[in-house]
Each structure stands twice: as structure tokens, then as C-alpha cells.
Short mmCIF file of C-alpha atoms in Angstrom, two decimals:
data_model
loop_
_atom_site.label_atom_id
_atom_site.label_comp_id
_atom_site.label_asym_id
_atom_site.label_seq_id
_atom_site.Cartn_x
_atom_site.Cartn_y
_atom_site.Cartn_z
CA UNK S 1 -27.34 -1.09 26.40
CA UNK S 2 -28.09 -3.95 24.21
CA UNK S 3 -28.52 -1.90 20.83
CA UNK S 4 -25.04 -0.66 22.23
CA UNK S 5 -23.74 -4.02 22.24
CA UNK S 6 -25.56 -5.29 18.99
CA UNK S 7 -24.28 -2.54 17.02
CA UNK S 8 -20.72 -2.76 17.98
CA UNK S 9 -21.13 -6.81 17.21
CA UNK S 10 -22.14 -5.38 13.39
CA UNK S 11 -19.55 -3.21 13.25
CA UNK S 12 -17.29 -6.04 14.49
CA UNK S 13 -18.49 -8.67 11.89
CA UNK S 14 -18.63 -5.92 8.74
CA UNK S 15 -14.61 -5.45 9.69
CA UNK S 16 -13.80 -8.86 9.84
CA UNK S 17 -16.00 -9.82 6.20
CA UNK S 18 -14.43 -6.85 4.87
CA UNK S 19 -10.61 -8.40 6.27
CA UNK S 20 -10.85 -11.61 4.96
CA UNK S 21 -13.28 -10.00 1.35
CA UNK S 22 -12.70 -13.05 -1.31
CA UNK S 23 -10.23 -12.28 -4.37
CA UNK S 24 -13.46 -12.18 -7.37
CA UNK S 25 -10.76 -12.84 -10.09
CA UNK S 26 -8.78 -16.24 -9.44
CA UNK S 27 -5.14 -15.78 -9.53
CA UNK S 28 -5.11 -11.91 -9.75
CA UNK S 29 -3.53 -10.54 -6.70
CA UNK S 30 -1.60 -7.66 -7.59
CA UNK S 31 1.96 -7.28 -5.34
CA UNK S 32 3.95 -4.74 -4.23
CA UNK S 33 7.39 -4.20 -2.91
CA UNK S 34 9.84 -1.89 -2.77
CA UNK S 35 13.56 -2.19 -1.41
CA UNK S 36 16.96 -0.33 -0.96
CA UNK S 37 19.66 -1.22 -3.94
CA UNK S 38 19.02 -1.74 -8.08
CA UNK S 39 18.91 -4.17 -10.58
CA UNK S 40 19.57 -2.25 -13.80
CA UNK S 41 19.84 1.72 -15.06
CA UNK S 42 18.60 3.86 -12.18
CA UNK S 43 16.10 6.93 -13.30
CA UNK S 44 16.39 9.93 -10.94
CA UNK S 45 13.05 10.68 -8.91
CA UNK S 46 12.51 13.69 -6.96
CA UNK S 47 9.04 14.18 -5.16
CA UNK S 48 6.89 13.43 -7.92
CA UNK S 49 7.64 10.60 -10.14
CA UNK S 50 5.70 7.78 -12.53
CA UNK S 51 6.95 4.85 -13.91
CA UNK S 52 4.65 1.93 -16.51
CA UNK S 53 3.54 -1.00 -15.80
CA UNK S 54 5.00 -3.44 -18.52
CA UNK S 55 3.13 -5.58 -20.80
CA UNK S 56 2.84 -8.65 -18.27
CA UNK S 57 1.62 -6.89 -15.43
CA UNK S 58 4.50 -6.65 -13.23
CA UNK S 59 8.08 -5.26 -13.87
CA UNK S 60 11.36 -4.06 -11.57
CA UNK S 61 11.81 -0.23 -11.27
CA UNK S 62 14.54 1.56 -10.32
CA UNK S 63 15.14 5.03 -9.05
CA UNK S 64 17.69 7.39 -7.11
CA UNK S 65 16.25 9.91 -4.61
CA UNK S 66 17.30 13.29 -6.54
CA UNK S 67 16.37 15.27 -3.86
CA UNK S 68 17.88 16.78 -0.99
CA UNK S 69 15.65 15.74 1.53
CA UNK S 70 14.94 12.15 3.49
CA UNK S 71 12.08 10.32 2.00
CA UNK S 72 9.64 8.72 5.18
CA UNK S 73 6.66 8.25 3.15
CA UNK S 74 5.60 6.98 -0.44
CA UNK S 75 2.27 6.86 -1.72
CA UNK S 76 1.53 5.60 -4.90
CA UNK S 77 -1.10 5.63 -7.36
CA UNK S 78 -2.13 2.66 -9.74
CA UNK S 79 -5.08 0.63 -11.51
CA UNK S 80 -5.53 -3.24 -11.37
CA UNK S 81 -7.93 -5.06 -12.74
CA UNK S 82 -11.55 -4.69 -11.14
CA UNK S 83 -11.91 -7.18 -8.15
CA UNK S 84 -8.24 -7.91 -7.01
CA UNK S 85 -6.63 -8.60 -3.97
CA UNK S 86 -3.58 -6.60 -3.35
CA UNK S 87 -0.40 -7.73 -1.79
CA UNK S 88 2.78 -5.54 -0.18
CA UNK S 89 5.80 -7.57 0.66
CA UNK S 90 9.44 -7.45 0.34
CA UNK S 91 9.76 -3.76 1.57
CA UNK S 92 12.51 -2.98 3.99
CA UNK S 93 13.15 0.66 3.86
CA UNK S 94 9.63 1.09 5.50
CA UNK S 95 7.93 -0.93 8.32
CA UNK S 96 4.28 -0.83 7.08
CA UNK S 97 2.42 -0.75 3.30
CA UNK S 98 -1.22 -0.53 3.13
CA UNK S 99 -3.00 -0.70 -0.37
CA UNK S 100 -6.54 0.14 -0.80
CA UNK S 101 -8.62 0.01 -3.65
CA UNK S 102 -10.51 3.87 -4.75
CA UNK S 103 -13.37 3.24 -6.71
CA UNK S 104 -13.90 1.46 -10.67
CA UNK S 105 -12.67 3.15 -13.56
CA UNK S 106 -15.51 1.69 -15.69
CA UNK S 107 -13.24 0.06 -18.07
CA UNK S 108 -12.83 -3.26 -16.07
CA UNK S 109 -10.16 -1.89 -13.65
CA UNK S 110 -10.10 0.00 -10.37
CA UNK S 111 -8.09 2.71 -8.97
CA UNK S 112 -5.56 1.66 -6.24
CA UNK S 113 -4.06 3.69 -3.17
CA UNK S 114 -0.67 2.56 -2.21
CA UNK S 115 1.03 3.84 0.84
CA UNK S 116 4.77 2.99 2.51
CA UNK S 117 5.16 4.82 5.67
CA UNK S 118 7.34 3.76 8.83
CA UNK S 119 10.69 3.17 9.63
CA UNK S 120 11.58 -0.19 9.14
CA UNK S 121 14.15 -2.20 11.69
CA UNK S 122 16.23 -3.44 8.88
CA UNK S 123 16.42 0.65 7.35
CA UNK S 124 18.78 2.90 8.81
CA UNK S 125 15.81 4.49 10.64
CA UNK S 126 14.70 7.50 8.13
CA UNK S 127 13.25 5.78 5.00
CA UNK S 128 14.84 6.26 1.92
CA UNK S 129 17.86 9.03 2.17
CA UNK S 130 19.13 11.72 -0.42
CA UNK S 131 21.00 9.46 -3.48
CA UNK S 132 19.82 6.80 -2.27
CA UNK S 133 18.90 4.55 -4.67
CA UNK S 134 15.86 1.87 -4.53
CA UNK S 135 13.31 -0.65 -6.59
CA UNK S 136 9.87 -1.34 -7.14
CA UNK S 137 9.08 -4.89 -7.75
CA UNK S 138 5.56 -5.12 -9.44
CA UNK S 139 5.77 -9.14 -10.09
CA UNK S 140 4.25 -11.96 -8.55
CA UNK S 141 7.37 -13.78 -7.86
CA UNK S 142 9.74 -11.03 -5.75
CA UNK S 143 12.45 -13.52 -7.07
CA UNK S 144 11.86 -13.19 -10.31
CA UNK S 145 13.93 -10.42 -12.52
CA UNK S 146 13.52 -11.50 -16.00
CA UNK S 147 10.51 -12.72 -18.25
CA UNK S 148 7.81 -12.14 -15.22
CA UNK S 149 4.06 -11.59 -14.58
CA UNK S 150 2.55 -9.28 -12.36
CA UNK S 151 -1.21 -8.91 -11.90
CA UNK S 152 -0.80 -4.76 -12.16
CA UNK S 153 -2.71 -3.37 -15.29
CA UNK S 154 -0.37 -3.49 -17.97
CA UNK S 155 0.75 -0.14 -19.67
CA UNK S 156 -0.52 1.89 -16.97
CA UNK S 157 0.78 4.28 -15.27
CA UNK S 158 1.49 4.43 -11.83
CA UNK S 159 2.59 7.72 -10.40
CA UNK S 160 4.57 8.67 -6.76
CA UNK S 161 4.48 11.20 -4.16
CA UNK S 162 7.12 11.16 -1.75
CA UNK S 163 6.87 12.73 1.99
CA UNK S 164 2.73 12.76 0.99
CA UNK S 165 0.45 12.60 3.77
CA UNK S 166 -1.14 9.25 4.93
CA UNK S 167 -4.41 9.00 5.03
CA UNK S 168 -5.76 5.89 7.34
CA UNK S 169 -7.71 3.02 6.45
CA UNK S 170 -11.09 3.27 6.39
CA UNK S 171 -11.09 0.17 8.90
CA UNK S 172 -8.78 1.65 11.31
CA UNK S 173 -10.64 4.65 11.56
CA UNK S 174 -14.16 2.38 12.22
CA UNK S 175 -12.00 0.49 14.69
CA UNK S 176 -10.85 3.52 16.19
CA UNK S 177 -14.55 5.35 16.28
CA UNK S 178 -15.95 1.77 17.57
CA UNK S 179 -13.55 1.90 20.55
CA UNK S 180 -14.52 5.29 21.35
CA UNK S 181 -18.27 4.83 21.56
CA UNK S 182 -17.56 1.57 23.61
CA UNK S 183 -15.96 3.75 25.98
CA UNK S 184 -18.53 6.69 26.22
CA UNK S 185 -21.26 4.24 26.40
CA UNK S 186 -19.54 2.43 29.41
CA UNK S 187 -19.06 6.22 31.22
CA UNK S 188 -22.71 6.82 30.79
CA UNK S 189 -23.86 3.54 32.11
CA UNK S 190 -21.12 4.05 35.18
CA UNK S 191 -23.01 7.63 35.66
#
């Protein structure tokens, strides 16, 4: 019982060091956000689209949903530069964002998982509709639209799957396992 209970305090202390995991690069925290409207020309996306990071890091995007189908999910694809801390905010067509870094690319940067899922309360409940037309904002200042920074890898490419499958965190799924062997281990002891 007490190895029990000391290895679901380990697992409880690796999840909280890995929650609050110090940015290694001072004032690079790449953001994130994406939001119903436009700023300038709108490109057409249908399920698979890519758009570049611009020379400061950062940038506004703008597409239309060319397809005929209701978008609920977006995962994206990017690189930052190798020990960031990553940022979603400003969204309101979806109620959650997770971002998750994938492994080095051995050239200073790291591969990035980005992933918008949920219906938002301020959306009109189904994500991001045929025609409709919406923005990624890739600076640090979400109220910036000209002459910004972003802490994104500039000229890269990030790419986007819409409707994709999302995968859970690595931390929810040690959360979830954790919970389960709590419970188990309590049945046993109660048998």
C-alpha cells in the first residue's frame, strides 16, 4: 500500500514540474490564436492548408473555409525555437487549444503540435462553418496588426488539418492512468 501511495505522489510531483517546466529562452514564448472575421485578402483553405511564418516571428493569417463541410477541429503543425513556452489565446471559434512540443529538429528548433478542438460559448456551437472566414494571429501582442514580433520560427512553414483527430496530452492520459490504478488499488485493498 505504501509503494502504492509513493508512486502515485511521483507521478503527482513529475505532472506538476512538468506544468509549471521553466521557459529556457527568456522572452520566447511562442502564441497562438485564431478567431472568426479578417484583417486583409482572405486565401481559400479546404482540409489541408499551410501558411509562413514571416520574418519577425509572428504574422496575421487569413483564410475562408472552401469546403463544404463544418470545421470542429484544427490541428496544426509548426517549429519554434528549441526550449519555448507556448501560448494559445484569443480563440473563440473553439473552447480549448493545447500545444505540445514533438521532439528537436537538430537545427536549434523543435517541432510543435497545435490542436483547437471544442465548441466555444461565444461560436455558434459547430466551429468554423462552410465560407466562413477566420485568422491566425502568430504575434506576441494579439493587438498588434502591423510591424509585429512573434516568437514562431521565422520562414517556416506551418501546415493545417482540419476535422483531424485529437490526440490527448501526454499528461492527461498519466492523469487519467494514475486515477485508474488509485482506484483498482483501493478495490483490492477493500477485497
Amino acid at each position: 500500500m505504501k509503494t502504492v501511495r509513493a508512486a502515485m505522489v511521483a507521478v503527482l510531483l513529475l505532472l506538476i514540474a512538468g506544468a509549471v517546466k521553466a521557459d529556457t529562452i527568456p522572452g520566447n514564448d511562442p502564441q497562438i490564436g485564431v478567431k472568426g472575421g479578417h484583417h486583409s485578402p482572405v486565401d481559400p483553405a479546404g482540409l489541408n492548408f499551410s501558411f509562413t511564418v514571416d520574418a519577425q516571428g509572428g504574422g496575421i493569417f487569413d483564410f475562408t473555409n472552401d469546403t463544404d463541410v463544418f470545421w470542429t477541429t484544427l490541428v496544426l503543425t509548426a517549429t519554434a525555437p528549441l526550449g519555448s513556452t507556448f501560448h494559445c489565446d484569443g480563440f473563440d471559434l473553439f473552447g480549448n487549444c493545447s500545444v505540445n512540443s514533438t521532439g528537436q529538429n537538430g537545427d536549434g528548433t523543435e517541432g510543435v503540435l497545435i490542436q483547437f478542438f471544442g465548441v466555444s460559448e461565444f461560436s455558434s456551437g459547430t466551429g468554423i462553418a462552410p465560407g466562413g472566414q477566420f485568422f491566425f494571429n502568430l504575434n506576441d501582442d494579439f493587438n498588434c496588426n502591423e510591424e509585429c514580433s512573434g516568437g514562431w520560427t521565422p520562414g517556416s512553414t506551418v501546415k493545417g488539418t482540419a476535422n483531424a483527430t485529437i490526440t490527448p496530452e501526454p499528461a492527461s492520459i498519466v492523469l487519467l492512468l494514475t486515477g485508474l490504478g488509485s482506484i483498482v488499488a483501493r478495490r483490492r485493498r477493500s477485497a
